[in-house]
mmCIF file of C-alpha atoms in Angstrom:
data_model
loop_
_atom_site.group_PDB
_atom_site.id
_atom_site.type_symbol
_atom_site.label_atom_id
_atom_site.label_comp_id
_atom_site.label_asym_id
_atom_site.label_seq_id
_atom_site.Cartn_x
_atom_site.Cartn_y
_atom_site.Cartn_z
ATOM 1 C CA MET A 15 -65.985 87.355 196.227
ATOM 2 C CA TYR A 16 -69.493 88.864 196.139
ATOM 3 C CA ILE A 17 -70.497 90.703 193.255
ATOM 4 C CA ASP A 18 -73.851 93.093 193.696
ATOM 5 C CA GLY A 19 -74.567 90.980 196.969
ATOM 6 C CA GLU A 20 -74.054 87.579 195.544
ATOM 7 C CA LYS A 21 -71.272 85.338 195.954
ATOM 8 C CA ASP A 22 -69.407 84.514 192.636
ATOM 9 C CA MET A 23 -69.021 80.689 192.488
ATOM 10 C CA ASN A 24 -67.724 78.653 189.495
ATOM 11 C CA ASN A 25 -68.201 74.950 189.075
ATOM 12 C CA ILE A 26 -71.306 74.638 191.497
ATOM 13 C CA LEU A 27 -72.526 71.047 191.635
ATOM 14 C CA ILE A 28 -76.228 71.507 192.988
ATOM 15 C CA THR A 29 -78.661 74.280 192.417
ATOM 16 C CA VAL A 30 -80.929 74.244 195.239
ATOM 17 C CA PHE A 31 -84.106 75.880 193.554
ATOM 18 C CA THR A 32 -86.664 77.583 195.700
ATOM 19 C CA PRO A 33 -90.060 78.912 193.941
ATOM 20 C CA THR A 34 -91.859 81.102 196.408
ATOM 21 C CA TYR A 35 -95.218 83.219 196.771
ATOM 22 C CA ASN A 36 -95.658 85.111 199.685
ATOM 23 C CA ARG A 37 -93.778 82.764 202.072
ATOM 24 C CA ALA A 38 -91.380 85.387 203.623
ATOM 25 C CA ARG A 39 -92.462 83.925 206.891
ATOM 26 C CA THR A 40 -91.206 80.538 206.089
ATOM 27 C CA LEU A 41 -87.996 81.035 204.257
ATOM 28 C CA SER A 42 -85.711 81.356 207.173
ATOM 29 C CA ARG A 43 -86.183 77.756 208.139
ATOM 30 C CA LEU A 44 -84.823 76.670 204.724
ATOM 31 C CA TRP A 45 -82.004 79.133 205.056
ATOM 32 C CA GLU A 46 -80.938 78.020 208.437
ATOM 33 C CA SER A 47 -80.875 74.300 207.440
ATOM 34 C CA LEU A 48 -78.683 75.457 204.091
ATOM 35 C CA LYS A 49 -76.248 77.245 206.422
ATOM 36 C CA LYS A 50 -75.986 73.822 208.597
ATOM 37 C CA GLN A 51 -74.985 71.754 205.485
ATOM 38 C CA THR A 52 -72.021 69.557 205.870
ATOM 39 C CA SER A 53 -71.169 70.399 202.029
ATOM 40 C CA TYR A 54 -71.490 73.848 200.356
ATOM 41 C CA ASN A 55 -71.012 72.767 196.867
ATOM 42 C CA PHE A 56 -74.528 74.615 195.828
ATOM 43 C CA GLU A 57 -76.142 77.598 195.381
ATOM 44 C CA TRP A 58 -79.469 78.854 196.248
ATOM 45 C CA LEU A 59 -81.793 80.075 193.692
ATOM 46 C CA ILE A 60 -84.952 81.721 194.662
ATOM 47 C CA VAL A 61 -87.627 82.522 192.154
ATOM 48 C CA ASP A 62 -90.241 85.049 193.667
ATOM 49 C CA ASP A 63 -93.242 84.242 191.769
ATOM 50 C CA GLY A 64 -94.846 87.551 191.916
ATOM 51 C CA SER A 65 -95.015 87.864 195.786
ATOM 52 C CA ASN A 66 -96.463 91.211 197.401
ATOM 53 C CA ASP A 67 -94.889 90.387 201.071
ATOM 54 C CA ASP A 68 -91.443 91.079 202.329
ATOM 55 C CA THR A 69 -89.815 88.013 200.507
ATOM 56 C CA ARG A 70 -87.329 90.561 199.022
ATOM 57 C CA ILE A 71 -86.385 92.177 202.087
ATOM 58 C CA VAL A 72 -86.026 88.684 203.764
ATOM 59 C CA VAL A 73 -83.671 87.413 201.216
ATOM 60 C CA ASP A 74 -81.713 90.498 201.143
ATOM 61 C CA GLY A 75 -80.935 89.778 204.886
ATOM 62 C CA PHE A 76 -80.049 86.404 204.132
ATOM 63 C CA LYS A 77 -77.574 87.478 201.513
ATOM 64 C CA LYS A 78 -75.898 89.855 204.058
ATOM 65 C CA ASN A 79 -75.412 87.175 206.455
ATOM 66 C CA THR A 80 -74.234 84.186 204.282
ATOM 67 C CA LYS A 81 -70.733 83.787 203.319
ATOM 68 C CA GLU A 82 -70.764 79.720 202.820
ATOM 69 C CA PHE A 83 -72.788 79.700 199.575
ATOM 70 C CA SER A 84 -74.182 81.844 196.799
ATOM 71 C CA ILE A 85 -77.752 83.315 197.028
ATOM 72 C CA ARG A 86 -79.401 84.253 193.941
ATOM 73 C CA TYR A 87 -82.934 86.076 194.096
ATOM 74 C CA LYS A 88 -84.973 86.773 190.801
ATOM 75 C CA LYS A 89 -88.607 87.913 190.856
ATOM 76 C CA LYS A 90 -90.999 87.111 187.944
ATOM 77 C CA GLU A 91 -94.687 87.990 187.246
ATOM 78 C CA ASN A 92 -97.178 85.547 189.135
ATOM 79 C CA GLY A 93 -97.604 82.304 186.724
ATOM 80 C CA GLY A 94 -97.290 79.260 189.080
ATOM 81 C CA LYS A 95 -94.794 76.837 190.185
ATOM 82 C CA HIS A 96 -94.107 75.075 186.854
ATOM 83 C CA ARG A 97 -93.167 78.371 185.122
ATOM 84 C CA ALA A 98 -90.960 79.272 187.732
ATOM 85 C CA ILE A 99 -89.139 75.833 187.415
ATOM 86 C CA ASN A 100 -88.733 76.662 183.825
ATOM 87 C CA TYR A 101 -87.298 79.914 184.408
ATOM 88 C CA GLY A 102 -85.121 78.628 187.130
ATOM 89 C CA VAL A 103 -83.844 75.721 184.974
ATOM 90 C CA SER A 104 -82.830 78.165 182.364
ATOM 91 C CA ILE A 105 -80.528 80.478 184.642
ATOM 92 C CA ALA A 106 -79.379 77.611 187.170
ATOM 93 C CA LYS A 107 -75.586 77.382 187.523
ATOM 94 C CA GLY A 108 -75.540 73.788 189.028
ATOM 95 C CA GLU A 109 -74.999 70.572 187.061
ATOM 96 C CA LEU A 110 -77.831 69.334 189.381
ATOM 97 C CA PHE A 111 -81.131 71.066 190.054
ATOM 98 C CA PHE A 112 -82.860 70.197 193.477
ATOM 99 C CA ILE A 113 -86.339 71.604 193.969
ATOM 100 C CA VAL A 114 -86.924 72.433 197.708
ATOM 101 C CA ASP A 115 -90.247 74.433 198.294
ATOM 102 C CA SER A 116 -90.140 77.551 200.195
ATOM 103 C CA ASP A 117 -92.073 75.886 203.422
ATOM 104 C CA ASP A 118 -89.814 72.947 203.567
ATOM 105 C CA TRP A 119 -86.116 72.351 204.942
ATOM 106 C CA LEU A 120 -82.960 69.762 204.469
ATOM 107 C CA PRO A 121 -81.184 67.537 206.952
ATOM 108 C CA GLU A 122 -77.640 68.354 207.499
ATOM 109 C CA ASN A 123 -76.412 65.731 205.381
ATOM 110 C CA SER A 124 -78.727 66.466 202.564
ATOM 111 C CA ILE A 125 -76.148 68.180 199.975
ATOM 112 C CA SER A 126 -73.300 65.441 200.935
ATOM 113 C CA ASP A 127 -75.594 62.489 200.340
ATOM 114 C CA ILE A 128 -76.791 63.739 196.910
ATOM 115 C CA ILE A 129 -73.191 64.242 195.946
ATOM 116 C CA TYR A 130 -71.984 60.736 197.150
ATOM 117 C CA TYR A 131 -74.712 58.805 195.217
ATOM 118 C CA TYR A 132 -74.475 61.313 192.320
ATOM 119 C CA ASN A 133 -70.558 60.795 191.898
ATOM 120 C CA ALA A 134 -71.347 57.095 191.464
ATOM 121 C CA ILE A 135 -73.309 57.428 188.397
ATOM 122 C CA ARG A 136 -72.028 60.831 187.112
ATOM 123 C CA GLY A 137 -71.218 60.412 183.331
ATOM 124 C CA ASP A 138 -73.866 57.597 182.690
ATOM 125 C CA THR A 139 -75.875 58.906 180.151
ATOM 126 C CA SER A 140 -78.713 56.552 180.982
ATOM 127 C CA PHE A 141 -79.428 58.643 184.292
ATOM 128 C CA ALA A 142 -81.527 61.580 184.824
ATOM 129 C CA GLY A 143 -80.244 62.062 188.345
ATOM 130 C CA VAL A 144 -80.878 60.718 191.898
ATOM 131 C CA ALA A 145 -83.489 60.738 194.382
ATOM 132 C CA GLY A 146 -83.654 60.352 198.260
ATOM 133 C CA CYS A 147 -86.345 60.164 200.799
ATOM 134 C CA LYS A 148 -88.847 62.799 202.382
ATOM 135 C CA TYR A 149 -89.765 62.998 205.889
ATOM 136 C CA ASP A 150 -92.323 65.117 207.637
ATOM 137 C CA SER A 151 -91.602 67.000 210.982
ATOM 138 C CA THR A 152 -92.349 63.969 213.160
ATOM 139 C CA GLU A 153 -89.608 62.026 211.211
ATOM 140 C CA LYS A 154 -92.176 59.790 209.618
ATOM 141 C CA MET A 155 -90.996 58.903 205.889
ATOM 142 C CA SER A 156 -93.424 59.753 203.038
ATOM 143 C CA GLY A 157 -94.724 56.604 201.554
ATOM 144 C CA THR A 158 -92.631 53.478 201.529
ATOM 145 C CA THR A 159 -88.983 52.240 200.186
ATOM 146 C CA PHE A 160 -87.150 49.268 199.126
ATOM 147 C CA GLU A 161 -84.791 47.357 201.212
ATOM 148 C CA GLY A 162 -80.957 47.822 200.859
ATOM 149 C CA LYS A 163 -78.891 51.019 199.927
ATOM 150 C CA TYR A 164 -80.153 51.952 196.713
ATOM 151 C CA VAL A 165 -81.712 50.827 193.429
ATOM 152 C CA ASP A 166 -81.863 52.121 189.660
ATOM 153 C CA ALA A 167 -85.200 52.596 188.134
ATOM 154 C CA THR A 168 -87.389 55.027 186.255
ATOM 155 C CA SER A 169 -90.096 56.995 187.960
ATOM 156 C CA LEU A 170 -92.576 54.773 186.250
ATOM 157 C CA GLU A 171 -90.847 51.520 187.492
ATOM 158 C CA ARG A 172 -90.522 52.768 191.178
ATOM 159 C CA GLY A 173 -93.939 51.545 192.245
ATOM 160 C CA LYS A 174 -93.242 47.797 191.641
ATOM 161 C CA LEU A 175 -90.044 48.282 193.892
ATOM 162 C CA GLY A 176 -91.916 49.533 196.802
ATOM 163 C CA ILE A 177 -90.879 53.210 196.200
ATOM 164 C CA LYS A 178 -94.179 54.871 196.959
ATOM 165 C CA GLY A 179 -95.159 58.167 198.237
ATOM 166 C CA GLU A 180 -93.348 61.592 197.746
ATOM 167 C CA LYS A 181 -89.606 61.378 197.113
ATOM 168 C CA ALA A 182 -86.812 64.183 196.852
ATOM 169 C CA GLU A 183 -85.825 63.923 193.305
ATOM 170 C CA VAL A 184 -82.717 65.774 192.005
ATOM 171 C CA PHE A 185 -82.467 66.053 188.194
ATOM 172 C CA LEU A 186 -79.570 66.889 185.966
ATOM 173 C CA THR A 187 -80.279 70.363 184.919
ATOM 174 C CA ASP A 188 -79.276 69.714 181.208
ATOM 175 C CA ILE A 189 -82.151 66.831 181.370
ATOM 176 C CA LEU A 190 -84.824 69.283 182.388
ATOM 177 C CA LYS A 191 -83.684 71.939 179.926
ATOM 178 C CA LYS A 192 -84.780 69.341 177.308
ATOM 179 C CA TYR A 193 -88.089 68.559 179.225
ATOM 180 C CA PRO A 194 -89.788 71.984 180.035
ATOM 181 C CA PHE A 195 -93.350 72.115 181.724
ATOM 182 C CA PRO A 196 -96.007 73.014 179.052
ATOM 183 C CA GLU A 197 -97.452 76.273 179.716
ATOM 184 C CA PHE A 198 -101.325 76.848 179.062
ATOM 185 C CA GLN A 199 -102.740 80.318 178.806
ATOM 186 C CA ASN A 200 -104.299 81.527 182.095
ATOM 187 C CA GLU A 201 -103.477 78.585 184.131
ATOM 188 C CA LYS A 202 -101.094 78.672 187.024
ATOM 189 C CA PHE A 203 -100.984 74.989 188.168
ATOM 190 C CA LEU A 204 -99.709 71.752 186.671
ATOM 191 C CA SER A 205 -98.625 68.469 188.283
ATOM 192 C CA GLU A 206 -94.653 68.152 188.163
ATOM 193 C CA ALA A 207 -95.378 64.417 187.423
ATOM 194 C CA ILE A 208 -96.207 65.321 183.925
ATOM 195 C CA VAL A 209 -92.661 65.940 183.481
ATOM 196 C CA TRP A 210 -90.972 63.232 185.488
ATOM 197 C CA ASN A 211 -92.919 60.676 183.742
ATOM 198 C CA LYS A 212 -92.090 62.043 180.366
ATOM 199 C CA ILE A 213 -88.280 61.627 181.476
ATOM 200 C CA ALA A 214 -89.029 58.318 182.588
ATOM 201 C CA SER A 215 -90.718 56.998 179.462
ATOM 202 C CA ASP A 216 -87.857 58.018 177.453
ATOM 203 C CA GLY A 217 -85.900 55.679 179.482
ATOM 204 C CA TYR A 218 -83.830 57.793 181.859
ATOM 205 C CA ARG A 219 -83.387 56.197 185.246
ATOM 206 C CA LEU A 220 -82.754 57.695 188.825
ATOM 207 C CA ARG A 221 -80.504 56.377 191.512
ATOM 208 C CA TRP A 222 -83.298 55.892 194.418
ATOM 209 C CA PHE A 223 -81.413 55.814 197.779
ATOM 210 C CA ASN A 224 -82.479 55.339 201.166
ATOM 211 C CA GLU A 225 -81.602 58.467 202.864
ATOM 212 C CA ASN A 226 -83.236 61.316 204.306
ATOM 213 C CA ILE A 227 -82.623 64.405 202.313
ATOM 214 C CA TYR A 228 -85.964 66.255 202.841
ATOM 215 C CA TYR A 229 -88.214 67.462 205.426
ATOM 216 C CA TYR A 230 -91.506 68.589 204.413
ATOM 217 C CA GLU A 231 -94.798 70.407 206.031
ATOM 218 C CA TYR A 232 -97.788 71.307 204.085
ATOM 219 C CA GLN A 233 -99.219 74.630 204.876
ATOM 220 C CA ASN A 234 -102.954 75.396 204.928
ATOM 221 C CA GLU A 235 -103.004 77.643 201.947
ATOM 222 C CA GLY A 236 -100.383 75.249 199.927
ATOM 223 C CA ILE A 237 -101.125 73.413 196.808
ATOM 224 C CA THR A 238 -101.232 70.215 198.093
ATOM 225 C CA LYS A 239 -104.181 70.688 200.295
ATOM 226 C CA HIS A 240 -106.254 72.570 197.723
ATOM 227 C CA LEU A 241 -105.883 69.865 194.738
ATOM 228 C CA ARG A 242 -109.375 69.902 193.553
ATOM 229 C CA LYS A 243 -109.522 73.680 193.659
ATOM 230 C CA ASN A 244 -106.555 73.901 191.517
ATOM 231 C CA TYR A 245 -107.501 71.447 189.209
ATOM 232 C CA ARG A 246 -110.959 73.219 188.283
ATOM 233 C CA SER A 247 -108.899 76.530 188.113
ATOM 234 C CA ASN A 248 -106.625 74.872 185.600
ATOM 235 C CA PRO A 249 -108.511 72.336 183.579
ATOM 236 C CA ILE A 250 -106.320 72.119 180.515
ATOM 237 C CA GLY A 251 -103.264 71.086 182.831
ATOM 238 C CA TYR A 252 -105.288 68.929 184.931
ATOM 239 C CA LEU A 253 -106.707 66.872 181.811
ATOM 240 C CA THR A 254 -103.496 66.732 180.274
ATOM 241 C CA TYR A 255 -101.822 65.251 183.315
ATOM 242 C CA ILE A 256 -104.488 62.720 183.747
ATOM 243 C CA SER A 257 -104.289 61.564 179.929
ATOM 244 C CA ASN A 258 -100.518 61.244 180.311
ATOM 245 C CA GLU A 259 -100.809 59.149 183.585
ATOM 246 C CA MET A 260 -103.361 56.822 182.124
ATOM 247 C CA LYS A 261 -101.097 56.495 178.879
ATOM 248 C CA TYR A 262 -97.722 55.918 180.737
ATOM 249 C CA LEU A 263 -99.329 53.680 183.748
ATOM 250 C CA HIS A 264 -101.493 51.745 181.212
ATOM 251 C CA VAL A 265 -104.593 52.423 182.755
ATOM 252 C CA LYS A 266 -107.395 50.433 180.988
ATOM 253 C CA GLY A 267 -110.825 48.908 181.309
ATOM 254 C CA ILE A 268 -113.169 50.084 184.558
ATOM 255 C CA LYS A 269 -110.194 51.992 185.976
ATOM 256 C CA LYS A 270 -109.932 54.192 183.067
ATOM 257 C CA TYR A 271 -113.456 55.115 183.146
ATOM 258 C CA ILE A 272 -113.299 55.685 186.632
ATOM 259 C CA TRP A 273 -110.348 57.893 186.175
ATOM 260 C CA CYS A 274 -112.151 59.921 183.110
ATOM 261 C CA GLY A 275 -115.319 59.943 185.178
ATOM 262 C CA ARG A 276 -113.612 61.759 188.246
ATOM 263 C CA CYS A 277 -112.237 64.390 185.649
ATOM 264 C CA ILE A 278 -115.417 65.030 183.965
ATOM 265 C CA GLU A 279 -116.869 65.568 187.440
ATOM 266 C CA THR A 280 -114.317 67.924 188.509
ATOM 267 C CA VAL A 281 -114.268 70.084 185.289
ATOM 268 C CA THR A 282 -117.810 69.993 184.417
ATOM 269 C CA GLY A 283 -119.060 73.652 183.673
ATOM 270 C CA ILE A 284 -115.508 74.885 183.435
ATOM 271 C CA ILE A 285 -114.757 73.837 179.907
ATOM 272 C CA SER A 286 -116.673 72.246 177.095
ATOM 273 C CA ARG A 287 -117.319 68.511 176.753
ATOM 274 C CA LYS A 288 -115.866 68.607 173.218
ATOM 275 C CA ARG A 289 -112.511 69.928 174.788
ATOM 276 C CA VAL A 290 -112.647 67.264 177.512
ATOM 277 C CA GLN A 291 -112.973 64.436 174.957
ATOM 278 C CA GLU A 292 -109.976 65.765 173.038
ATOM 279 C CA LEU A 293 -107.905 66.264 176.100
ATOM 280 C CA LEU A 294 -108.813 62.649 177.592
ATOM 281 C CA GLN A 295 -108.637 61.112 174.105
ATOM 282 C CA ILE A 296 -111.750 59.355 174.246
ATOM 283 C CA HIS A 297 -115.094 59.458 172.199
ATOM 284 C CA SER A 298 -118.556 60.449 172.956
ATOM 285 C CA PHE A 299 -119.708 56.885 174.058
ATOM 286 C CA GLU A 300 -116.715 56.673 176.468
ATOM 287 C CA TYR A 301 -117.534 60.069 177.969
ATOM 288 C CA LEU A 302 -121.167 58.987 178.735
ATOM 289 C CA ILE A 303 -119.736 55.595 180.104
ATOM 290 C CA SER A 304 -117.548 57.320 182.287
ATOM 291 C CA LYS A 305 -119.774 59.541 183.906
ATOM 292 C CA MET A 306 -122.201 56.669 184.580
ATOM 293 C CA ILE A 307 -119.546 54.239 186.062
ATOM 294 C CA PHE A 308 -117.801 57.164 188.255
ATOM 295 C CA ALA A 309 -121.337 57.839 189.517
ATOM 296 C CA LEU A 310 -121.806 54.212 190.508
ATOM 297 C CA TYR A 311 -118.350 53.985 191.883
ATOM 298 C CA SER A 312 -118.867 57.327 193.919
ATOM 299 C CA LEU A 313 -122.280 55.704 195.375
ATOM 300 C CA MET A 314 -120.486 52.694 196.439
ATOM 301 C CA ARG A 315 -117.510 54.133 198.310
#
């Protein structure tokens, strides 16, 4: 049954969530991959973050040619991916929330694998969700992984288990509702790790499994390829993220000074020294030492 162009489906297990900004040209690859899934127990929720291209027209075409799953399209004022996620979580119908970027796509088994591993931990309140592997278009896995079928660990524990690089986390929607991304005035970029690490620090685990559930491809105009520019344009979020990383990862000593020095160098001339010290939680002496040690570190590299 369709209502206003959207399929009316109850008890959807997974919300495949796609935040998008001027990516009308790349969405069709993701749509085609969703049509090929071996399970259709999901909805596709697209939040358009203020695009000025043909995104709406393209999505309307998807709706007209899709019977297998529900497609919902919502448009909002441009505010960045983290704000789009907050909005998407608030209106998601799925029990699980799977973020799939607009330039990426899924292998045919993705939804089925998520369901399989999630069913094994469903109802266990110590879990925040599940996570699979990401591969690029050449079939190379991002980072490294462990031996075996699956392990249970928080996002902060994964490094010691050999789980490194980008992974495809699928969180319980109700968990994400409890951990919204902070939103800073006039800033449109914030690392997702700031929330994933907070969830982990509160003890929530993920079931990490060794199946490819996500293909990625970086675009020239994408966030990942312009991190330093994004950090300078969004200094409050950047420094808040680094401060949290240092706390959660127990970064101390020389390493802490290098991290702080890199932050100081990145945001110099953007915000005041006092504000930098507040956000990094360092005093004046640490500020000066960080600058000096990072300068030496940069010369030695």
